């Protein structure tokens, strides 16, 4: 008869360390989602600032800078989100969403008050949705 293997020991209360090289690099979705969001945002911001006139290099540069800033902020938030508690994480996602939409509304020709109100509404909605998702999935 063969020897039986000893049952595996499970350690409770310990999680695998996230300090590995793979965790520092992130997942493919963690890199491509901010890049895709930045690309769409850049194209839309450049389109809005152009209006009815011809496309110039200034419009292209404005769109690229807007997209790069949003992509960098999304990537940074995605990297530090696990260090934040649920409430702060939801608030960060809400603030990022509200500021991004408020900025696009102001670029399209909206008033300062209108873009602030729209940004607050969208930010509150994103906060509620993000907090709900974080609260139910942890």
CSV table of N, CA and C in Angstrom, one decimal:
chain,number,residue,atom,x,y,z
A,1,UNK,N,0.8,-1.2,0.0
A,1,UNK,CA,0.0,0.0,0.0
A,1,UNK,C,0.9,1.2,0.0
A,2,UNK,N,0.4,2.2,-0.7
A,2,UNK,CA,1.1,3.5,-0.8
A,2,UNK,C,0.9,4.3,0.5
A,3,UNK,N,1.9,5.1,0.7
A,3,UNK,CA,1.8,6.0,1.8
A,3,UNK,C,0.8,7.2,1.5
A,4,UNK,N,0.1,7.6,2.5
A,4,UNK,CA,-0.9,8.6,2.4
A,4,UNK,C,-0.2,10.0,2.6
A,5,UNK,N,-0.6,10.9,1.8
A,5,UNK,CA,0.0,12.3,2.0
A,5,UNK,C,-0.7,13.0,3.2
A,6,UNK,N,0.1,13.8,3.8
A,6,UNK,CA,-0.4,14.5,5.0
A,6,UNK,C,-1.4,15.6,4.4
A,7,UNK,N,-2.4,15.9,5.2
A,7,UNK,CA,-3.3,16.9,4.7
A,7,UNK,C,-2.6,18.3,4.7
A,8,UNK,N,-3.0,19.1,3.7
A,8,UNK,CA,-2.4,20.4,3.6
A,8,UNK,C,-2.8,21.3,4.8
A,9,UNK,N,-1.8,22.0,5.2
A,9,UNK,CA,-2.1,23.0,6.3
A,9,UNK,C,-2.5,24.3,5.8
A,10,UNK,N,-3.6,24.8,6.3
A,10,UNK,CA,-4.0,26.1,5.8
A,10,UNK,C,-3.7,27.1,6.9
A,11,UNK,N,-3.1,28.2,6.6
A,11,UNK,CA,-2.8,29.2,7.5
A,11,UNK,C,-3.9,30.3,7.4
A,12,UNK,N,-4.5,30.6,8.5
A,12,UNK,CA,-5.6,31.5,8.5
A,12,UNK,C,-5.1,32.9,8.8
A,13,UNK,N,-5.7,33.9,8.2
A,13,UNK,CA,-5.3,35.3,8.5
A,13,UNK,C,-4.2,35.8,7.7
A,14,UNK,N,-3.6,35.0,6.9
A,14,UNK,CA,-2.5,35.5,6.0
A,14,UNK,C,-2.9,35.5,4.6
A,15,UNK,N,-2.5,36.5,3.9
A,15,UNK,CA,-2.8,36.6,2.5
A,15,UNK,C,-1.4,36.6,1.8
A,16,UNK,N,-1.5,36.1,0.5
A,16,UNK,CA,-0.2,36.2,-0.2
A,16,UNK,C,0.2,37.6,-0.4
A,17,UNK,N,1.5,37.8,-0.4
A,17,UNK,CA,2.0,39.2,-0.5
A,17,UNK,C,1.9,39.7,-1.9
A,18,UNK,N,1.5,41.0,-2.0
A,18,UNK,CA,1.3,41.6,-3.3
A,18,UNK,C,2.5,42.4,-3.7
A,19,UNK,N,3.6,42.1,-3.1
A,19,UNK,CA,4.9,42.8,-3.3
A,19,UNK,C,5.7,42.1,-4.4
A,20,UNK,N,5.1,41.3,-5.2
A,20,UNK,CA,5.9,40.6,-6.2
A,20,UNK,C,6.0,41.5,-7.5
A,21,UNK,N,6.9,41.1,-8.4
A,21,UNK,CA,7.1,41.9,-9.6
A,21,UNK,C,5.8,41.9,-10.4
A,22,UNK,N,5.1,40.8,-10.4
A,22,UNK,CA,3.8,40.8,-11.2
A,22,UNK,C,2.8,41.7,-10.7
A,23,UNK,N,2.7,41.9,-9.3
A,23,UNK,CA,1.7,42.8,-8.7
A,23,UNK,C,2.1,44.2,-9.0
A,24,UNK,N,3.4,44.5,-9.1
A,24,UNK,CA,3.8,45.9,-9.3
A,24,UNK,C,3.6,46.3,-10.8
A,25,UNK,N,3.7,45.3,-11.7
A,25,UNK,CA,3.4,45.6,-13.1
A,25,UNK,C,1.9,45.8,-13.3
A,26,UNK,N,1.1,45.1,-12.6
A,26,UNK,CA,-0.4,45.2,-12.8
A,26,UNK,C,-0.9,44.1,-13.8
A,27,UNK,N,-2.2,44.1,-14.0
A,27,UNK,CA,-2.8,43.2,-14.9
A,27,UNK,C,-2.9,43.8,-16.3
A,28,UNK,N,-3.1,43.0,-17.3
A,28,UNK,CA,-3.3,43.6,-18.7
A,28,UNK,C,-4.5,44.6,-18.7
A,29,UNK,N,-5.6,44.2,-18.0
A,29,UNK,CA,-6.7,45.1,-18.0
A,29,UNK,C,-6.4,46.4,-17.3
A,30,UNK,N,-5.6,46.3,-16.2
A,30,UNK,CA,-5.2,47.5,-15.5
A,30,UNK,C,-4.4,48.5,-16.3
A,31,UNK,N,-3.8,48.0,-17.4
A,31,UNK,CA,-3.0,48.9,-18.2
A,31,UNK,C,-3.8,49.3,-19.5
A,32,UNK,N,-4.6,48.4,-20.0
A,32,UNK,CA,-5.3,48.8,-21.2
A,32,UNK,C,-6.6,49.6,-21.0
A,33,UNK,N,-7.2,49.4,-19.9
A,33,UNK,CA,-8.5,50.2,-19.6
A,33,UNK,C,-8.2,51.7,-19.5
A,34,UNK,N,-7.2,52.1,-18.7
A,34,UNK,CA,-6.9,53.5,-18.7
A,34,UNK,C,-6.4,54.1,-20.0
A,35,UNK,N,-5.7,53.3,-20.8
A,35,UNK,CA,-5.2,53.7,-22.1
A,35,UNK,C,-6.4,53.9,-23.0
A,36,UNK,N,-7.3,53.0,-23.0
A,36,UNK,CA,-8.5,53.1,-23.9
A,36,UNK,C,-9.4,54.2,-23.5
A,37,UNK,N,-9.6,54.4,-22.2
A,37,UNK,CA,-10.4,55.5,-21.7
A,37,UNK,C,-9.7,56.9,-22.1
A,38,UNK,N,-8.4,56.9,-22.0
A,38,UNK,CA,-7.7,58.1,-22.3
A,38,UNK,C,-7.8,58.4,-23.8
A,39,UNK,N,-7.8,57.4,-24.6
A,39,UNK,CA,-7.9,57.6,-26.1
A,39,UNK,C,-9.2,58.1,-26.5
A,40,UNK,N,-10.3,57.6,-25.9
A,40,UNK,CA,-11.6,58.0,-26.2
A,40,UNK,C,-11.8,59.5,-25.7
A,41,UNK,N,-11.3,59.7,-24.5
A,41,UNK,CA,-11.4,61.1,-23.9
A,41,UNK,C,-10.7,62.1,-24.7
A,42,UNK,N,-9.5,61.7,-25.2
A,42,UNK,CA,-8.7,62.6,-26.0
A,42,UNK,C,-9.4,63.0,-27.3
A,43,UNK,N,-9.9,61.9,-28.0
A,43,UNK,CA,-10.6,62.2,-29.2
A,43,UNK,C,-11.9,63.1,-29.0
A,44,UNK,N,-12.6,62.8,-28.0
A,44,UNK,CA,-13.8,63.6,-27.7
A,44,UNK,C,-13.5,65.0,-27.3
A,45,UNK,N,-12.5,65.2,-26.5
A,45,UNK,CA,-12.1,66.6,-26.1
A,45,UNK,C,-11.6,67.4,-27.3
A,46,UNK,N,-10.8,66.7,-28.1
A,46,UNK,CA,-10.3,67.4,-29.3
A,46,UNK,C,-11.5,67.7,-30.3
A,47,UNK,N,-12.4,66.9,-30.4
A,47,UNK,CA,-13.6,67.1,-31.2
A,47,UNK,C,-14.4,68.3,-30.6
A,48,UNK,N,-14.6,68.3,-29.3
A,48,UNK,CA,-15.4,69.4,-28.7
A,48,UNK,C,-14.7,70.8,-28.8
A,49,UNK,N,-13.4,70.8,-28.7
A,49,UNK,CA,-12.7,72.1,-28.7
A,49,UNK,C,-12.7,72.6,-30.2
A,50,UNK,N,-12.7,71.7,-31.1
A,50,UNK,CA,-12.7,72.1,-32.6
A,50,UNK,C,-13.9,72.8,-33.0
A,51,UNK,N,-15.0,72.4,-32.5
A,51,UNK,CA,-16.3,73.1,-32.9
A,51,UNK,C,-16.6,72.8,-34.4
A,52,UNK,N,-17.0,73.8,-35.1
A,52,UNK,CA,-17.3,73.7,-36.5
A,52,UNK,C,-16.2,74.0,-37.5
A,53,UNK,N,-15.1,74.4,-36.9
A,53,UNK,CA,-13.9,74.8,-37.8
A,53,UNK,C,-13.1,73.6,-38.2
A,54,UNK,N,-12.0,73.9,-38.9
A,54,UNK,CA,-11.1,72.9,-39.4
A,54,UNK,C,-10.2,72.4,-38.2
A,55,UNK,N,-9.8,71.2,-38.3
A,55,UNK,CA,-8.9,70.6,-37.3
A,55,UNK,C,-7.5,71.3,-37.4
A,56,UNK,N,-7.0,71.7,-36.3
A,56,UNK,CA,-5.6,72.3,-36.3
A,56,UNK,C,-4.7,71.5,-35.3
A,57,UNK,N,-3.5,71.8,-35.3
A,57,UNK,CA,-2.6,71.1,-34.4
A,57,UNK,C,-2.8,71.5,-33.0
A,58,UNK,N,-3.3,72.6,-32.8
A,58,UNK,CA,-3.7,73.0,-31.4
A,58,UNK,C,-4.8,72.2,-30.8
A,59,UNK,N,-5.8,71.9,-31.7
A,59,UNK,CA,-6.9,71.0,-31.2
A,59,UNK,C,-6.4,69.6,-30.9
A,60,UNK,N,-5.5,69.1,-31.8
A,60,UNK,CA,-4.9,67.8,-31.6
A,60,UNK,C,-4.1,67.7,-30.3
A,61,UNK,N,-3.3,68.8,-30.1
A,61,UNK,CA,-2.5,68.8,-28.9
A,61,UNK,C,-3.4,68.9,-27.6
A,62,UNK,N,-4.4,69.7,-27.7
A,62,UNK,CA,-5.3,69.8,-26.5
A,62,UNK,C,-6.0,68.5,-26.2
A,63,UNK,N,-6.4,67.8,-27.2
A,63,UNK,CA,-7.0,66.4,-27.0
A,63,UNK,C,-6.0,65.5,-26.4
A,64,UNK,N,-4.7,65.5,-26.9
A,64,UNK,CA,-3.7,64.6,-26.4
A,64,UNK,C,-3.3,64.9,-25.0
A,65,UNK,N,-3.2,66.2,-24.6
A,65,UNK,CA,-2.9,66.5,-23.3
A,65,UNK,C,-4.0,66.1,-22.3
A,66,UNK,N,-5.2,66.4,-22.7
A,66,UNK,CA,-6.4,66.0,-21.9
A,66,UNK,C,-6.5,64.5,-21.7
A,67,UNK,N,-6.3,63.7,-22.8
A,67,UNK,CA,-6.3,62.3,-22.7
A,67,UNK,C,-5.1,61.8,-21.8
A,68,UNK,N,-4.0,62.3,-22.0
A,68,UNK,CA,-2.8,61.9,-21.1
A,68,UNK,C,-3.0,62.1,-19.7
A,69,UNK,N,-3.6,63.3,-19.3
A,69,UNK,CA,-3.8,63.6,-17.9
A,69,UNK,C,-4.9,62.7,-17.4
A,70,UNK,N,-6.0,62.4,-18.1
A,70,UNK,CA,-7.0,61.5,-17.6
A,70,UNK,C,-6.4,60.1,-17.5
A,71,UNK,N,-5.7,59.7,-18.5
A,71,UNK,CA,-5.1,58.3,-18.4
A,71,UNK,C,-4.1,58.1,-17.3
A,72,UNK,N,-3.3,59.2,-17.0
A,72,UNK,CA,-2.4,59.1,-15.9
A,72,UNK,C,-3.1,59.0,-14.5
A,73,UNK,N,-4.2,59.8,-14.4
A,73,UNK,CA,-5.0,59.8,-13.2
A,73,UNK,C,-5.7,58.5,-13.0
A,74,UNK,N,-6.2,57.9,-14.1
A,74,UNK,CA,-6.9,56.6,-14.0
A,74,UNK,C,-5.9,55.5,-13.6
A,75,UNK,N,-4.8,55.6,-14.2
A,75,UNK,CA,-3.7,54.6,-13.9
A,75,UNK,C,-3.3,54.7,-12.5
A,76,UNK,N,-3.1,55.9,-12.0
A,76,UNK,CA,-2.6,56.1,-10.6
A,76,UNK,C,-3.7,55.6,-9.6
A,77,UNK,N,-4.9,56.0,-9.9
A,77,UNK,CA,-6.0,55.6,-9.0
A,77,UNK,C,-6.2,54.0,-9.0
A,78,UNK,N,-6.0,53.4,-10.2
A,78,UNK,CA,-6.0,52.0,-10.2
A,78,UNK,C,-4.9,51.3,-9.5
A,79,UNK,N,-3.8,52.0,-9.4
A,79,UNK,CA,-2.6,51.4,-8.7
A,79,UNK,C,-2.8,51.5,-7.1
A,80,UNK,N,-3.4,52.6,-6.7
A,80,UNK,CA,-3.4,52.8,-5.2
A,80,UNK,C,-4.8,52.5,-4.6
A,81,UNK,N,-5.7,52.0,-5.4
A,81,UNK,CA,-7.1,51.8,-4.9
A,81,UNK,C,-7.2,50.8,-3.8
A,82,UNK,N,-6.3,49.8,-3.8
A,82,UNK,CA,-6.4,48.8,-2.7
A,82,UNK,C,-5.9,49.3,-1.4
A,83,UNK,N,-5.2,50.4,-1.4
A,83,UNK,CA,-4.7,51.0,-0.1
A,83,UNK,C,-5.7,51.9,0.5
A,84,UNK,N,-6.8,52.2,-0.2
A,84,UNK,CA,-7.8,53.1,0.3
A,84,UNK,C,-9.0,52.3,0.9
A,85,UNK,N,-9.6,52.9,2.0
A,85,UNK,CA,-10.8,52.3,2.4
A,85,UNK,C,-12.0,52.5,1.4
A,86,UNK,N,-13.0,51.7,1.6
A,86,UNK,CA,-14.2,51.8,0.6
A,86,UNK,C,-14.7,53.2,0.4
A,87,UNK,N,-14.8,53.9,1.4
A,87,UNK,CA,-15.4,55.3,1.3
A,87,UNK,C,-14.5,56.2,0.5
A,88,UNK,N,-13.2,56.2,0.8
A,88,UNK,CA,-12.3,57.0,0.1
A,88,UNK,C,-12.1,56.6,-1.3
A,89,UNK,N,-12.1,55.3,-1.5
A,89,UNK,CA,-12.0,54.8,-2.9
A,89,UNK,C,-13.2,55.2,-3.7
A,90,UNK,N,-14.4,55.1,-3.2
A,90,UNK,CA,-15.6,55.6,-3.9
A,90,UNK,C,-15.6,57.1,-4.2
A,91,UNK,N,-15.1,57.8,-3.2
A,91,UNK,CA,-14.9,59.3,-3.3
A,91,UNK,C,-13.9,59.6,-4.4
A,92,UNK,N,-12.8,58.9,-4.5
A,92,UNK,CA,-11.8,59.2,-5.5
A,92,UNK,C,-12.4,58.9,-6.9
A,93,UNK,N,-13.1,57.8,-7.1
A,93,UNK,CA,-13.7,57.5,-8.4
A,93,UNK,C,-14.7,58.5,-8.7
A,94,UNK,N,-15.5,58.9,-7.7
A,94,UNK,CA,-16.5,59.9,-8.0
A,94,UNK,C,-15.9,61.3,-8.4
A,95,UNK,N,-14.9,61.7,-7.7
A,95,UNK,CA,-14.2,62.9,-8.0
A,95,UNK,C,-13.6,62.9,-9.4
A,96,UNK,N,-13.0,61.8,-9.7
A,96,UNK,CA,-12.4,61.7,-11.1
A,96,UNK,C,-13.4,61.7,-12.2
A,97,UNK,N,-14.5,61.0,-12.0
A,97,UNK,CA,-15.6,61.0,-13.0
A,97,UNK,C,-16.3,62.4,-13.1
A,98,UNK,N,-16.5,63.0,-12.0
A,98,UNK,CA,-17.2,64.3,-12.0
A,98,UNK,C,-16.3,65.4,-12.6
A,99,UNK,N,-15.1,65.4,-12.3
A,99,UNK,CA,-14.2,66.4,-12.8
A,99,UNK,C,-14.0,66.2,-14.3
A,100,UNK,N,-13.9,64.9,-14.8
A,100,UNK,CA,-13.7,64.7,-16.2
A,100,UNK,C,-14.9,65.1,-17.0
A,101,UNK,N,-16.1,64.8,-16.5
A,101,UNK,CA,-17.3,65.2,-17.2
A,101,UNK,C,-17.6,66.7,-17.2
A,102,UNK,N,-17.3,67.3,-16.0
A,102,UNK,CA,-17.5,68.7,-15.9
A,102,UNK,C,-16.5,69.5,-16.8
A,103,UNK,N,-15.3,69.0,-16.9
A,103,UNK,CA,-14.3,69.6,-17.8
A,103,UNK,C,-14.8,69.5,-19.3
A,104,UNK,N,-15.3,68.3,-19.7
A,104,UNK,CA,-15.8,68.2,-21.1
A,104,UNK,C,-17.0,69.1,-21.3
A,105,UNK,N,-17.8,69.3,-20.3
A,105,UNK,CA,-19.0,70.2,-20.5
A,105,UNK,C,-18.5,71.6,-20.6
A,106,UNK,N,-17.5,72.0,-19.9
A,106,UNK,CA,-17.0,73.4,-20.0
A,106,UNK,C,-16.3,73.6,-21.3
A,107,UNK,N,-15.7,72.6,-21.8
A,107,UNK,CA,-15.0,72.7,-23.1
A,107,UNK,C,-16.0,72.9,-24.3
A,108,UNK,N,-17.2,72.2,-24.1
A,108,UNK,CA,-18.2,72.3,-25.1
A,108,UNK,C,-18.9,73.6,-25.2
A,109,UNK,N,-18.6,74.5,-24.2
A,109,UNK,CA,-19.2,75.8,-24.3
A,109,UNK,C,-20.2,76.1,-23.1
A,110,UNK,N,-20.3,75.2,-22.2
A,110,UNK,CA,-21.2,75.3,-21.1
A,110,UNK,C,-20.7,76.4,-20.1
A,111,UNK,N,-21.6,76.9,-19.3
A,111,UNK,CA,-21.2,77.9,-18.3
A,111,UNK,C,-20.4,77.2,-17.1
A,112,UNK,N,-19.8,78.0,-16.4
A,112,UNK,CA,-19.0,77.5,-15.2
A,112,UNK,C,-20.0,76.9,-14.2
A,113,UNK,N,-21.1,77.5,-13.9
A,113,UNK,CA,-22.0,77.0,-13.0
A,113,UNK,C,-22.6,75.7,-13.5
A,114,UNK,N,-23.0,75.7,-14.8
A,114,UNK,CA,-23.5,74.4,-15.4
A,114,UNK,C,-22.6,73.3,-15.4
A,115,UNK,N,-21.3,73.5,-15.6
A,115,UNK,CA,-20.3,72.4,-15.6
A,115,UNK,C,-20.0,72.0,-14.2
A,116,UNK,N,-20.1,72.9,-13.2
A,116,UNK,CA,-19.9,72.5,-11.8
A,116,UNK,C,-21.1,71.7,-11.3
A,117,UNK,N,-22.3,72.1,-11.7
A,117,UNK,CA,-23.5,71.3,-11.3
A,117,UNK,C,-23.5,69.9,-11.9
A,118,UNK,N,-23.2,69.9,-13.2
A,118,UNK,CA,-23.1,68.6,-13.9
A,118,UNK,C,-22.0,67.7,-13.3
A,119,UNK,N,-20.9,68.3,-13.1
A,119,UNK,CA,-19.8,67.5,-12.4
A,119,UNK,C,-20.2,67.0,-11.1
A,120,UNK,N,-20.9,67.8,-10.3
A,120,UNK,CA,-21.3,67.3,-9.0
A,120,UNK,C,-22.3,66.2,-9.1
A,121,UNK,N,-23.2,66.3,-10.0
A,121,UNK,CA,-24.3,65.2,-10.2
A,121,UNK,C,-23.6,63.9,-10.7
A,122,UNK,N,-22.7,64.0,-11.7
A,122,UNK,CA,-22.1,62.8,-12.2
A,122,UNK,C,-21.1,62.3,-11.1
A,123,UNK,N,-20.4,63.1,-10.4
A,123,UNK,CA,-19.5,62.6,-9.3
A,123,UNK,C,-20.3,61.9,-8.2
A,124,UNK,N,-21.5,62.5,-7.8
A,124,UNK,CA,-22.3,61.8,-6.8
A,124,UNK,C,-22.8,60.5,-7.3
A,125,UNK,N,-23.2,60.4,-8.5
A,125,UNK,CA,-23.7,59.1,-9.1
A,125,UNK,C,-22.6,58.1,-9.2
A,126,UNK,N,-21.4,58.5,-9.6
A,126,UNK,CA,-20.2,57.6,-9.7
A,126,UNK,C,-19.8,57.1,-8.3
A,127,UNK,N,-19.8,58.1,-7.3
A,127,UNK,CA,-19.5,57.7,-5.9
A,127,UNK,C,-20.5,56.6,-5.4
A,128,UNK,N,-21.8,56.8,-5.6
A,128,UNK,CA,-22.8,55.9,-5.2
A,128,UNK,C,-22.6,54.5,-5.8
A,129,UNK,N,-22.4,54.5,-7.1
A,129,UNK,CA,-22.2,53.2,-7.8
A,129,UNK,C,-20.9,52.5,-7.4
A,130,UNK,N,-19.8,53.3,-7.3
A,130,UNK,CA,-18.5,52.7,-6.9
A,130,UNK,C,-18.6,52.2,-5.5
A,131,UNK,N,-19.2,53.0,-4.6
A,131,UNK,CA,-19.3,52.5,-3.2
A,131,UNK,C,-20.1,51.3,-3.0
A,132,UNK,N,-21.2,51.2,-3.8
A,132,UNK,CA,-22.1,50.0,-3.8
A,132,UNK,C,-21.3,48.8,-4.3
A,133,UNK,N,-20.6,48.9,-5.3
A,133,UNK,CA,-19.8,47.8,-5.9
A,133,UNK,C,-18.7,47.4,-4.9
A,134,UNK,N,-18.0,48.3,-4.3
A,134,UNK,CA,-16.9,48.0,-3.3
A,134,UNK,C,-17.5,47.4,-2.1
A,135,UNK,N,-18.7,47.9,-1.6
A,135,UNK,CA,-19.3,47.4,-0.4
A,135,UNK,C,-19.8,46.0,-0.6
A,136,UNK,N,-20.4,45.7,-1.7
A,136,UNK,CA,-21.0,44.3,-1.9
A,136,UNK,C,-20.0,43.3,-2.4
A,137,UNK,N,-18.8,43.7,-2.8
A,137,UNK,CA,-17.9,42.7,-3.4
A,137,UNK,C,-16.7,42.5,-2.4
A,138,UNK,N,-16.7,43.0,-1.2
A,138,UNK,CA,-15.6,42.8,-0.3
A,138,UNK,C,-16.0,41.9,0.8
